[in-house]
PDB file of C-alpha atoms in Angstrom:
ATOM      1  CA  MET G 145    -113.246  39.598  51.405  1.00 53.00           C
ATOM      2  CA  PRO G 146    -111.630  36.156  51.326  1.00 58.00           C
ATOM      3  CA  PRO G 147    -111.254  34.397  54.684  1.00 62.00           C
ATOM      4  CA  PRO G 148    -107.879  34.875  56.388  1.00 68.00           C
ATOM      5  CA  ARG G 149    -105.233  32.339  55.579  1.00 77.00           C
ATOM      6  CA  PRO G 150    -104.892  29.815  58.415  1.00 87.00           C
ATOM      7  CA  LEU G 151    -101.909  30.286  60.669  1.00 94.00           C
ATOM      8  CA  PRO G 152     -99.004  27.908  60.147  1.00 95.00           C
ATOM      9  CA  LEU G 153     -99.297  24.959  62.515  1.00 95.00           C
ATOM     10  CA  GLU G 154     -96.175  26.059  64.368  1.00 96.00           C
ATOM     11  CA  LEU G 155     -97.841  29.335  65.428  1.00 97.00           C
ATOM     12  CA  ARG G 156    -101.255  28.148  66.502  1.00 95.00           C
ATOM     13  CA  GLY G 157    -102.345  28.366  70.097  1.00 96.00           C
ATOM     14  CA  ARG G 158     -99.522  30.615  71.319  1.00 98.00           C
ATOM     15  CA  PRO G 159     -97.999  34.096  71.030  1.00 98.00           C
ATOM     16  CA  PHE G 160     -95.253  34.468  68.422  1.00 99.00           C
ATOM     17  CA  THR G 161     -92.940  37.092  66.957  1.00 98.00           C
ATOM     18  CA  VAL G 162     -93.429  38.830  63.640  1.00 98.00           C
ATOM     19  CA  LEU G 163     -89.993  37.612  62.578  1.00 98.00           C
ATOM     20  CA  GLU G 164     -90.963  34.012  63.303  1.00 98.00           C
ATOM     21  CA  ALA G 165     -94.148  34.407  61.256  1.00 98.00           C
ATOM     22  CA  LEU G 166     -92.331  35.969  58.304  1.00 97.00           C
ATOM     23  CA  GLN G 167     -89.830  33.133  58.297  1.00 97.00           C
ATOM     24  CA  LEU G 168     -92.752  30.692  58.065  1.00 97.00           C
ATOM     25  CA  GLY G 169     -94.152  32.434  54.987  1.00 95.00           C
ATOM     26  CA  MET G 170     -96.703  34.864  56.386  1.00 96.00           C
ATOM     27  CA  THR G 171     -96.913  38.343  54.860  1.00 95.00           C
ATOM     28  CA  ARG G 172     -96.965  41.652  56.701  1.00 95.00           C
ATOM     29  CA  ASP G 173    -100.514  42.253  55.486  1.00 94.00           C
ATOM     30  CA  GLN G 174    -101.573  38.974  57.070  1.00 94.00           C
ATOM     31  CA  LEU G 175     -99.862  39.985  60.298  1.00 96.00           C
ATOM     32  CA  ARG G 176    -101.982  43.158  60.402  1.00 94.00           C
ATOM     33  CA  GLY G 177    -105.254  41.227  60.031  1.00 92.00           C
ATOM     34  CA  PRO G 178    -108.127  41.163  62.547  1.00 93.00           C
ATOM     35  CA  HIS G 179    -107.473  37.519  63.372  1.00 95.00           C
ATOM     36  CA  LEU G 180    -104.374  38.591  65.308  1.00 97.00           C
ATOM     37  CA  ARG G 181    -103.812  41.018  68.162  1.00 97.00           C
ATOM     38  CA  ALA G 182    -100.565  42.871  68.833  1.00 98.00           C
ATOM     39  CA  PRO G 183     -99.887  43.288  72.577  1.00 97.00           C
ATOM     40  CA  HIS G 184     -96.293  44.408  71.959  1.00 97.00           C
ATOM     41  CA  ARG G 185     -94.296  45.673  69.035  1.00 96.00           C
ATOM     42  CA  GLY G 186     -93.152  42.703  66.978  1.00 97.00           C
ATOM     43  CA  VAL G 187     -95.465  40.246  68.791  1.00 98.00           C
ATOM     44  CA  ARG G 188     -98.727  38.708  67.640  1.00 98.00           C
ATOM     45  CA  VAL G 189    -101.323  36.591  69.447  1.00 98.00           C
ATOM     46  CA  PRO G 190    -104.113  34.650  67.710  1.00 97.00           C
ATOM     47  CA  ALA G 191    -107.316  36.608  68.390  1.00 96.00           C
ATOM     48  CA  ALA G 192    -109.137  33.394  69.283  1.00 94.00           C
ATOM     49  CA  LEU G 193    -106.648  32.677  72.082  1.00 97.00           C
ATOM     50  CA  PRO G 194    -108.112  33.705  75.480  1.00 96.00           C
ATOM     51  CA  ASP G 195    -106.359  36.654  77.095  1.00 95.00           C
ATOM     52  CA  THR G 196    -105.255  34.683  80.144  1.00 96.00           C
ATOM     53  CA  LEU G 197    -102.465  35.639  82.502  1.00 96.00           C
ATOM     54  CA  ARG G 198    -100.249  32.925  81.089  1.00 97.00           C
ATOM     55  CA  VAL G 199    -100.842  34.095  77.493  1.00 98.00           C
ATOM     56  CA  ARG G 200    -100.062  37.690  78.443  1.00 97.00           C
ATOM     57  CA  CYS G 201     -96.845  36.588  80.155  1.00 97.00           C
ATOM     58  CA  ALA G 202     -95.832  34.410  77.210  1.00 98.00           C
ATOM     59  CA  ALA G 203     -96.356  37.343  74.829  1.00 98.00           C
ATOM     60  CA  ALA G 204     -94.290  39.723  76.959  1.00 97.00           C
ATOM     61  CA  ARG G 205     -91.592  37.082  77.346  1.00 96.00           C
ATOM     62  CA  LEU G 206     -90.891  37.311  73.612  1.00 97.00           C
ATOM     63  CA  VAL G 207     -89.647  40.904  73.934  1.00 95.00           C
ATOM     64  CA  LEU G 208     -88.158  40.846  77.438  1.00 94.00           C
ATOM     65  CA  PRO G 209     -84.467  40.216  78.169  1.00 91.00           C
ATOM     66  CA  GLU G 210     -83.563  36.547  78.410  1.00 90.00           C
ATOM     67  CA  ALA G 211     -82.760  36.853  82.113  1.00 89.00           C
ATOM     68  CA  ALA G 212     -86.096  38.473  83.021  1.00 92.00           C
ATOM     69  CA  ALA G 213     -88.482  36.710  85.376  1.00 94.00           C
ATOM     70  CA  VAL G 214     -92.138  37.137  86.265  1.00 96.00           C
ATOM     71  CA  SER G 215     -92.438  38.736  89.701  1.00 96.00           C
ATOM     72  CA  GLY G 216     -94.797  40.447  92.122  1.00 96.00           C
ATOM     73  CA  PRO G 217     -98.544  39.767  92.092  1.00 97.00           C
ATOM     74  CA  THR G 218     -98.200  38.166  88.655  1.00 97.00           C
ATOM     75  CA  GLY G 219     -95.760  35.594  89.997  1.00 97.00           C
ATOM     76  CA  VAL G 220     -97.968  34.967  93.030  1.00 98.00           C
ATOM     77  CA  ALA G 221    -100.894  34.204  90.711  1.00 97.00           C
ATOM     78  CA  LEU G 222     -98.864  31.888  88.475  1.00 97.00           C
ATOM     79  CA  TRP G 223     -97.721  29.869  91.498  1.00 97.00           C
ATOM     80  CA  GLY G 224    -101.274  29.706  92.829  1.00 96.00           C
ATOM     81  CA  LEU G 225    -100.278  31.480  96.039  1.00 98.00           C
ATOM     82  CA  PRO G 226    -102.780  33.613  97.988  1.00 97.00           C
ATOM     83  CA  GLN G 227    -103.283  37.200  96.910  1.00 95.00           C
ATOM     84  CA  PRO G 228    -103.887  39.837  99.592  1.00 94.00           C
ATOM     85  CA  LEU G 229    -107.486  40.037 100.801  1.00 89.00           C
ATOM     86  CA  GLY G 230    -109.368  42.586  98.721  1.00 87.00           C
ATOM     87  CA  ALA G 231    -106.620  42.886  96.107  1.00 88.00           C
ATOM     88  CA  PRO G 232    -107.766  43.725  92.551  1.00 86.00           C
ATOM     89  CA  ASP G 233    -107.965  40.979  89.967  1.00 88.00           C
ATOM     90  CA  VAL G 234    -104.452  40.322  88.669  1.00 88.00           C
ATOM     91  CA  LEU G 235    -105.815  40.128  85.109  1.00 84.00           C
ATOM     92  CA  GLU G 236    -106.946  43.738  85.358  1.00 87.00           C
ATOM     93  CA  GLY G 237    -103.518  45.075  86.280  1.00 92.00           C
ATOM     94  CA  PRO G 238    -100.112  45.165  84.615  1.00 96.00           C
ATOM     95  CA  LEU G 239     -97.734  42.240  84.434  1.00 97.00           C
ATOM     96  CA  HIS G 240     -94.847  42.420  86.904  1.00 97.00           C
ATOM     97  CA  VAL G 241     -91.346  41.364  85.870  1.00 96.00           C
ATOM     98  CA  VAL G 242     -87.805  41.902  87.108  1.00 93.00           C
ATOM     99  CA  VAL G 243     -84.490  41.910  85.309  1.00 90.00           C
ATOM    100  CA  PRO G 244     -81.152  41.350  87.042  1.00 84.00           C
ATOM    101  CA  PRO G 245     -78.466  44.024  87.084  1.00 80.00           C
ATOM    102  CA  PRO G 246     -76.876  45.446  85.043  1.00 76.00           C
ATOM    103  CA  ARG G 247     -79.742  45.120  82.547  1.00 76.00           C
ATOM    104  CA  ARG G 248     -82.122  48.062  82.431  1.00 80.00           C
ATOM    105  CA  ALA G 249     -85.823  47.435  82.895  1.00 80.00           C
ATOM    106  CA  PRO G 250     -87.545  47.778  79.502  1.00 83.00           C
ATOM    107  CA  ARG G 251     -90.644  49.864  78.899  1.00 89.00           C
ATOM    108  CA  LEU G 252     -93.537  47.820  77.568  1.00 93.00           C
ATOM    109  CA  PRO G 253     -97.285  48.479  77.514  1.00 93.00           C
ATOM    110  CA  ASP G 254     -99.155  46.882  80.426  1.00 94.00           C
ATOM    111  CA  VAL G 255     -95.878  45.666  81.955  1.00 96.00           C
ATOM    112  CA  GLU G 256     -94.247  46.957  85.138  1.00 95.00           C
ATOM    113  CA  ALA G 257     -90.598  46.030  84.789  1.00 92.00           C
ATOM    114  CA  ALA G 258     -88.050  46.721  87.500  1.00 90.00           C
ATOM    115  CA  GLN G 259     -84.392  46.019  88.087  1.00 86.00           C
ATOM    116  CA  SER G 260     -83.980  43.487  90.873  1.00 81.00           C
ATOM    117  CA  ARG G 261     -81.731  44.395  93.786  1.00 73.00           C
ATOM    118  CA  PHE G 262     -80.967  40.699  94.202  1.00 67.00           C
ATOM    119  CA  ALA G 263     -79.946  38.028  91.724  1.00 66.00           C
ATOM    120  CA  PRO G 264     -83.302  36.504  90.732  1.00 66.00           C
ATOM    121  CA  SER G 265     -83.815  32.916  91.832  1.00 81.00           C
ATOM    122  CA  ARG G 266     -85.964  31.531  89.018  1.00 86.00           C
ATOM    123  CA  LEU G 267     -87.974  28.424  88.360  1.00 90.00           C
ATOM    124  CA  THR G 268     -90.004  27.494  85.304  1.00 91.00           C
ATOM    125  CA  ARG G 269     -93.760  27.509  85.808  1.00 92.00           C
ATOM    126  CA  ARG G 270     -95.909  26.367  82.889  1.00 87.00           C
ATOM    127  CA  GLY G 271     -93.112  27.253  80.495  1.00 91.00           C
ATOM    128  CA  LEU G 272     -92.467  30.698  81.977  1.00 95.00           C
ATOM    129  CA  PRO G 273     -89.511  31.921  84.075  1.00 95.00           C
ATOM    130  CA  VAL G 274     -90.963  32.974  87.436  1.00 96.00           C
ATOM    131  CA  LEU G 275     -89.247  34.085  90.615  1.00 96.00           C
ATOM    132  CA  HIS G 276     -88.943  31.303  93.159  1.00 96.00           C
ATOM    133  CA  PRO G 277     -91.814  31.510  95.690  1.00 97.00           C
ATOM    134  CA  VAL G 278     -89.359  32.236  98.520  1.00 97.00           C
ATOM    135  CA  HIS G 279     -87.879  35.138  96.534  1.00 96.00           C
ATOM    136  CA  LEU G 280     -91.386  36.421  95.781  1.00 96.00           C
ATOM    137  CA  TRP G 281     -92.317  36.293  99.457  1.00 98.00           C
ATOM    138  CA  CYS G 282     -89.193  38.196 100.493  1.00 97.00           C
ATOM    139  CA  ASP G 283     -89.864  40.851  97.853  1.00 95.00           C
ATOM    140  CA  LEU G 284     -93.542  41.325  98.672  1.00 97.00           C
ATOM    141  CA  ALA G 285     -93.854  40.761 102.431  1.00 98.00           C
ATOM    142  CA  PRO G 286     -92.316  44.105 103.511  1.00 96.00           C
ATOM    143  CA  ASP G 287     -95.059  46.032 101.682  1.00 96.00           C
ATOM    144  CA  LEU G 288     -98.041  43.819 102.544  1.00 97.00           C
ATOM    145  CA  PRO G 289    -100.336  44.091 105.560  1.00 97.00           C
ATOM    146  CA  LEU G 290     -99.036  41.758 108.244  1.00 98.00           C
ATOM    147  CA  ASP G 291    -101.801  39.148 107.931  1.00 98.00           C
ATOM    148  CA  ASP G 292    -101.402  38.941 104.148  1.00 98.00           C
ATOM    149  CA  ALA G 293     -97.619  38.648 104.451  1.00 99.00           C
ATOM    150  CA  VAL G 294     -97.970  35.787 106.945  1.00 99.00           C
ATOM    151  CA  ALA G 295    -100.578  34.044 104.763  1.00 99.00           C
ATOM    152  CA  LEU G 296     -98.190  34.216 101.819  1.00 99.00           C
ATOM    153  CA  GLY G 297     -95.365  32.882 103.994  1.00 99.00           C
ATOM    154  CA  ASP G 298     -97.562  30.025 105.250  1.00 99.00           C
ATOM    155  CA  ALA G 299     -98.394  29.078 101.656  1.00 99.00           C
ATOM    156  CA  VAL G 300     -94.753  29.176 100.552  1.00 99.00           C
ATOM    157  CA  ARG G 301     -93.743  27.100 103.570  1.00 98.00           C
ATOM    158  CA  ARG G 302     -96.531  24.605 102.848  1.00 98.00           C
ATOM    159  CA  ARG G 303     -95.450  23.684  99.327  1.00 96.00           C
ATOM    160  CA  TRP G 304     -92.166  25.258  98.346  1.00 96.00           C
ATOM    161  CA  ALA G 305     -89.686  25.624 101.184  1.00 97.00           C
ATOM    162  CA  ARG G 306     -88.455  24.191 104.436  1.00 97.00           C
ATOM    163  CA  ALA G 307     -88.276  26.438 107.471  1.00 97.00           C
ATOM    164  CA  GLU G 308     -84.497  26.668 107.077  1.00 98.00           C
ATOM    165  CA  ALA G 309     -84.862  28.061 103.546  1.00 97.00           C
ATOM    166  CA  LEU G 310     -87.175  30.826 104.732  1.00 98.00           C
ATOM    167  CA  THR G 311     -84.839  31.669 107.600  1.00 98.00           C
ATOM    168  CA  GLU G 312     -81.838  31.850 105.283  1.00 98.00           C
ATOM    169  CA  ALA G 313     -83.742  33.994 102.778  1.00 97.00           C
ATOM    170  CA  VAL G 314     -84.690  36.476 105.501  1.00 98.00           C
ATOM    171  CA  ARG G 315     -81.111  36.522 106.769  1.00 98.00           C
ATOM    172  CA  SER G 316     -79.909  37.369 103.251  1.00 95.00           C
ATOM    173  CA  ARG G 317     -82.038  40.540 103.328  1.00 95.00           C
ATOM    174  CA  GLU G 318     -80.452  41.905 106.522  1.00 95.00           C
ATOM    175  CA  GLY G 319     -79.671  45.593 106.189  1.00 94.00           C
ATOM    176  CA  GLN G 320     -82.127  46.024 103.329  1.00 93.00           C
ATOM    177  CA  ARG G 321     -85.420  47.890 103.340  1.00 92.00           C
ATOM    178  CA  GLY G 322     -88.122  45.763 104.921  1.00 95.00           C
ATOM    179  CA  ALA G 323     -85.769  43.438 106.789  1.00 97.00           C
ATOM    180  CA  GLU G 324     -87.436  44.133 110.146  1.00 97.00           C
ATOM    181  CA  GLN G 325     -90.888  43.381 108.731  1.00 97.00           C
ATOM    182  CA  LEU G 326     -89.580  40.160 107.184  1.00 98.00           C
ATOM    183  CA  ARG G 327     -88.238  38.998 110.546  1.00 98.00           C
ATOM    184  CA  ARG G 328     -91.560  39.800 112.180  1.00 98.00           C
ATOM    185  CA  VAL G 329     -93.500  37.903 109.513  1.00 99.00           C
ATOM    186  CA  LEU G 330     -91.158  34.911 109.625  1.00 99.00           C
ATOM    187  CA  ALA G 331     -91.752  34.555 113.371  1.00 99.00           C
ATOM    188  CA  LEU G 332     -95.478  34.119 112.647  1.00 99.00           C
ATOM    189  CA  VAL G 333     -95.225  31.613 109.787  1.00 99.00           C
ATOM    190  CA  ARG G 334     -96.521  28.145 110.672  1.00 99.00           C
ATOM    191  CA  HIS G 335     -96.750  24.723 109.004  1.00 98.00           C
ATOM    192  CA  PRO G 336     -98.865  23.092 107.690  1.00 98.00           C
ATOM    193  CA  VAL G 337    -101.510  25.666 106.745  1.00 98.00           C
ATOM    194  CA  ASP G 338    -103.896  25.012 103.869  1.00 96.00           C
ATOM    195  CA  SER G 339    -105.441  28.427 103.228  1.00 96.00           C
ATOM    196  CA  ALA G 340    -105.119  32.150 103.850  1.00 97.00           C
ATOM    197  CA  MET G 341    -108.316  32.055 105.899  1.00 97.00           C
ATOM    198  CA  GLU G 342    -106.745  29.516 108.248  1.00 98.00           C
ATOM    199  CA  THR G 343    -103.849  31.928 108.683  1.00 98.00           C
ATOM    200  CA  LEU G 344    -106.244  34.782 109.394  1.00 98.00           C
ATOM    201  CA  ALA G 345    -108.157  32.713 111.951  1.00 98.00           C
ATOM    202  CA  ARG G 346    -104.962  31.784 113.802  1.00 99.00           C
ATOM    203  CA  LEU G 347    -103.678  35.360 113.878  1.00 99.00           C
ATOM    204  CA  GLN G 348    -107.000  36.845 114.962  1.00 98.00           C
ATOM    205  CA  LEU G 349    -107.403  34.359 117.791  1.00 99.00           C
ATOM    206  CA  THR G 350    -103.904  34.897 119.147  1.00 99.00           C
ATOM    207  CA  ARG G 351    -104.264  38.689 118.849  1.00 98.00           C
ATOM    208  CA  ALA G 352    -107.416  38.369 120.943  1.00 98.00           C
ATOM    209  CA  GLY G 353    -105.289  36.792 123.673  1.00 98.00           C
ATOM    210  CA  LEU G 354    -106.138  33.122 123.144  1.00 99.00           C
ATOM    211  CA  PRO G 355    -103.400  30.493 123.414  1.00 98.00           C
ATOM    212  CA  GLU G 356    -101.939  29.744 120.005  1.00 99.00           C
ATOM    213  CA  PRO G 357    -103.479  26.658 118.379  1.00 99.00           C
ATOM    214  CA  VAL G 358    -101.498  24.032 116.526  1.00 98.00           C
ATOM    215  CA  CYS G 359    -101.947  23.809 112.760  1.00 98.00           C
ATOM    216  CA  GLY G 360    -102.888  20.667 110.878  1.00 97.00           C
ATOM    217  CA  ARG G 361    -102.322  18.242 113.776  1.00 97.00           C
ATOM    218  CA  ASP G 362    -103.610  14.719 113.128  1.00 98.00           C
ATOM    219  CA  VAL G 363    -106.156  13.348 115.578  1.00 98.00           C
ATOM    220  CA  VAL G 364    -105.387   9.678 116.238  1.00 97.00           C
ATOM    221  CA  VAL G 365    -107.526   7.571 118.585  1.00 95.00           C
ATOM    222  CA  ASP G 366    -106.478   4.038 119.577  1.00 94.00           C
ATOM    223  CA  GLY G 367    -103.986   3.992 116.722  1.00 96.00           C
ATOM    224  CA  ALA G 368    -106.587   4.969 114.104  1.00 95.00           C
ATOM    225  CA  TRP G 369    -106.478   8.262 112.199  1.00 96.00           C
ATOM    226  CA  VAL G 370    -109.668  10.294 112.676  1.00 96.00           C
ATOM    227  CA  ALA G 371    -109.167  13.750 111.179  1.00 96.00           C
ATOM    228  CA  ARG G 372    -106.792  16.669 110.746  1.00 97.00           C
ATOM    229  CA  PRO G 373    -108.455  19.872 112.005  1.00 97.00           C
ATOM    230  CA  ASP G 374    -107.307  23.202 110.620  1.00 97.00           C
ATOM    231  CA  LEU G 375    -106.529  24.516 114.116  1.00 99.00           C
ATOM    232  CA  SER G 376    -106.685  22.697 117.418  1.00 99.00           C
ATOM    233  CA  TRP G 377    -105.870  22.656 121.102  1.00 99.00           C
ATOM    234  CA  PRO G 378    -105.302  18.899 121.549  1.00 98.00           C
ATOM    235  CA  GLU G 379    -104.857  19.120 125.320  1.00 98.00           C
ATOM    236  CA  VAL G 380    -108.556  20.034 125.704  1.00 98.00           C
ATOM    237  CA  ARG G 381    -109.813  18.491 122.450  1.00 98.00           C
ATOM    238  CA  VAL G 382    -111.111  21.683 120.840  1.00 99.00           C
ATOM    239  CA  ALA G 383    -110.833  22.192 117.078  1.00 98.00           C
ATOM    240  CA  VAL G 384    -111.524  25.104 114.741  1.00 98.00           C
ATOM    241  CA  GLU G 385    -112.423  24.417 111.126  1.00 97.00           C
ATOM    242  CA  HIS G 386    -112.720  27.085 108.431  1.00 96.00           C
ATOM    243  CA  ASP G 387    -115.353  26.323 105.807  1.00 90.00           C
ATOM    244  CA  GLY G 388    -114.976  28.307 102.587  1.00 78.00           C
ATOM    245  CA  ASP G 389    -117.867  28.757 100.187  1.00 65.00           C
ATOM    246  CA  HIS G 390    -116.821  25.688  98.196  1.00 61.00           C
ATOM    247  CA  HIS G 391    -117.480  23.612 101.311  1.00 55.00           C
ATOM    248  CA  ARG G 392    -121.138  24.589 100.879  1.00 61.00           C
ATOM    249  CA  THR G 393    -121.448  24.375  97.086  1.00 67.00           C
ATOM    250  CA  ASP G 394    -119.490  21.146  96.523  1.00 72.00           C
ATOM    251  CA  PRO G 395    -121.706  18.228  97.671  1.00 76.00           C
ATOM    252  CA  HIS G 396    -118.748  15.874  98.091  1.00 77.00           C
ATOM    253  CA  GLN G 397    -116.840  18.411 100.188  1.00 79.00           C
ATOM    254  CA  TRP G 398    -119.933  19.150 102.270  1.00 82.00           C
ATOM    255  CA  ARG G 399    -120.515  15.474 103.037  1.00 86.00           C
ATOM    256  CA  SER G 400    -116.843  15.056 103.923  1.00 85.00           C
ATOM    257  CA  ASP G 401    -117.013  18.036 106.300  1.00 86.00           C
ATOM    258  CA  VAL G 402    -120.118  16.692 108.045  1.00 90.00           C
ATOM    259  CA  ARG G 403    -118.546  13.261 108.425  1.00 93.00           C
ATOM    260  CA  ARG G 404    -115.291  14.664 109.819  1.00 92.00           C
ATOM    261  CA  LYS G 405    -117.153  16.775 112.380  1.00 94.00           C
ATOM    262  CA  GLN G 406    -119.231  13.765 113.437  1.00 96.00           C
ATOM    263  CA  LEU G 407    -116.124  11.618 113.871  1.00 96.00           C
ATOM    264  CA  LEU G 408    -114.354  14.251 115.963  1.00 97.00           C
ATOM    265  CA  GLU G 409    -117.379  14.807 118.181  1.00 97.00           C
ATOM    266  CA  ALA G 410    -117.778  11.058 118.658  1.00 97.00           C
ATOM    267  CA  CYS G 411    -114.211  11.055 119.986  1.00 97.00           C
ATOM    268  CA  GLY G 412    -115.039  13.757 122.520  1.00 98.00           C
ATOM    269  CA  TRP G 413    -113.909  16.811 120.566  1.00 98.00           C
ATOM    270  CA  ARG G 414    -115.651  20.183 120.463  1.00 98.00           C
ATOM    271  CA  VAL G 415    -115.596  21.528 116.881  1.00 98.00           C
ATOM    272  CA  VAL G 416    -116.113  25.235 116.133  1.00 98.00           C
ATOM    273  CA  VAL G 417    -116.833  25.889 112.451  1.00 97.00           C
ATOM    274  CA  LEU G 418    -115.972  29.355 111.110  1.00 97.00           C
ATOM    275  CA  THR G 419    -116.812  31.055 107.816  1.00 96.00           C
ATOM    276  CA  ALA G 420    -115.284  34.040 106.048  1.00 95.00           C
ATOM    277  CA  ASP G 421    -117.985  36.275 107.526  1.00 96.00           C
ATOM    278  CA  ASP G 422    -116.975  35.212 111.030  1.00 97.00           C
ATOM    279  CA  LEU G 423    -113.394  36.272 110.373  1.00 97.00           C
ATOM    280  CA  LEU G 424    -113.927  39.369 108.245  1.00 96.00           C
ATOM    281  CA  ARG G 425    -117.071  40.886 109.764  1.00 97.00           C
ATOM    282  CA  ARG G 426    -117.183  39.817 113.398  1.00 97.00           C
ATOM    283  CA  PRO G 427    -113.686  38.871 114.594  1.00 97.00           C
ATOM    284  CA  GLU G 428    -114.324  39.909 118.222  1.00 98.00           C
ATOM    285  CA  GLN G 429    -117.440  37.755 118.550  1.00 98.00           C
ATOM    286  CA  THR G 430    -115.659  34.881 116.832  1.00 98.00           C
ATOM    287  CA  ALA G 431    -112.728  35.044 119.238  1.00 99.00           C
ATOM    288  CA  ALA G 432    -115.165  35.124 122.164  1.00 98.00           C
ATOM    289  CA  LEU G 433    -116.943  32.033 120.813  1.00 98.00           C
ATOM    290  CA  VAL G 434    -113.699  30.069 120.577  1.00 99.00           C
ATOM    291  CA  ALA G 435    -112.533  31.335 123.975  1.00 99.00           C
ATOM    292  CA  SER G 436    -115.790  30.124 125.511  1.00 98.00           C
ATOM    293  CA  ALA G 437    -115.292  26.658 124.016  1.00 98.00           C
ATOM    294  CA  LEU G 438    -111.759  26.503 125.426  1.00 99.00           C
ATOM    295  CA  ARG G 439    -112.840  27.608 128.900  1.00 98.00           C
ATOM    296  CA  GLU G 440    -115.688  25.098 128.928  1.00 98.00           C
ATOM    297  CA  ARG G 441    -113.053  22.419 128.394  1.00 98.00           C
ATOM    298  CA  GLY G 442    -110.987  23.705 131.294  1.00 98.00           C
ATOM    299  CA  LEU G 443    -108.208  25.569 129.475  1.00 98.00           C
ATOM    300  CA  ARG G 444    -106.924  28.565 131.415  1.00 96.00           C
ATOM    301  CA  TRP G 445    -104.540  31.263 130.240  1.00 96.00           C
TER     302      TRP G 445
END
């Protein structure tokens, strides 16, 4: 069997439609060859192209209505926002998209399409139309566990929206399903927060009755910047730092962490370092450890 004819340059490295390929001189026999895969009717993807989330979205985009937008967990992944703890790999599930009324949601394999109750607020992310992070948060938060909804809100607030934008978005959902949960989540969103684990630490500590820490507050001594702890109680100079696994496996990050802790302690701070195990497997003991550090420094509540 002769080797397959190379794809036209215009079609390489991306999904394309059968019509586009025919117009560029490919035959239908070529379009049925093993060097291409067909995720949707009338769509082809070079077999050598990795089956990434972006490629799957780009392929579906070719047969979705023009006004459709990526939504749900798929949109969260494309924006790099935190997925719920323990959630399945997004690549293993269907793509999530919404279409605005009055368009009907199409039926496509491996795609969960829904009609949006609200006019989609879209941005372009890596060439794909994706719901704005604030819109995503408002859609998802009512159905997420509280901690996950707050972590998503913290992440959206960190990079994509001012507090006023979140407040206005929640106000726009008044009278809709989930509005009460959205208000509750909004009241717990803080800024700046760098990770979902920082959110979880803050929420667990306050649920245990500890005074709420401040997030991302700079420590400045004699006019010189020292560090920015994840969580802190500046009045008694106690800080909590969450170290993810990359803090252990990345030598540069590890050295930076050690140096920051040394600098804080030299300035009279007590630093409590927490890991994922501390938060996920022993939250009561972790809260007691932090409470002890606060009491040793004279904080009463």
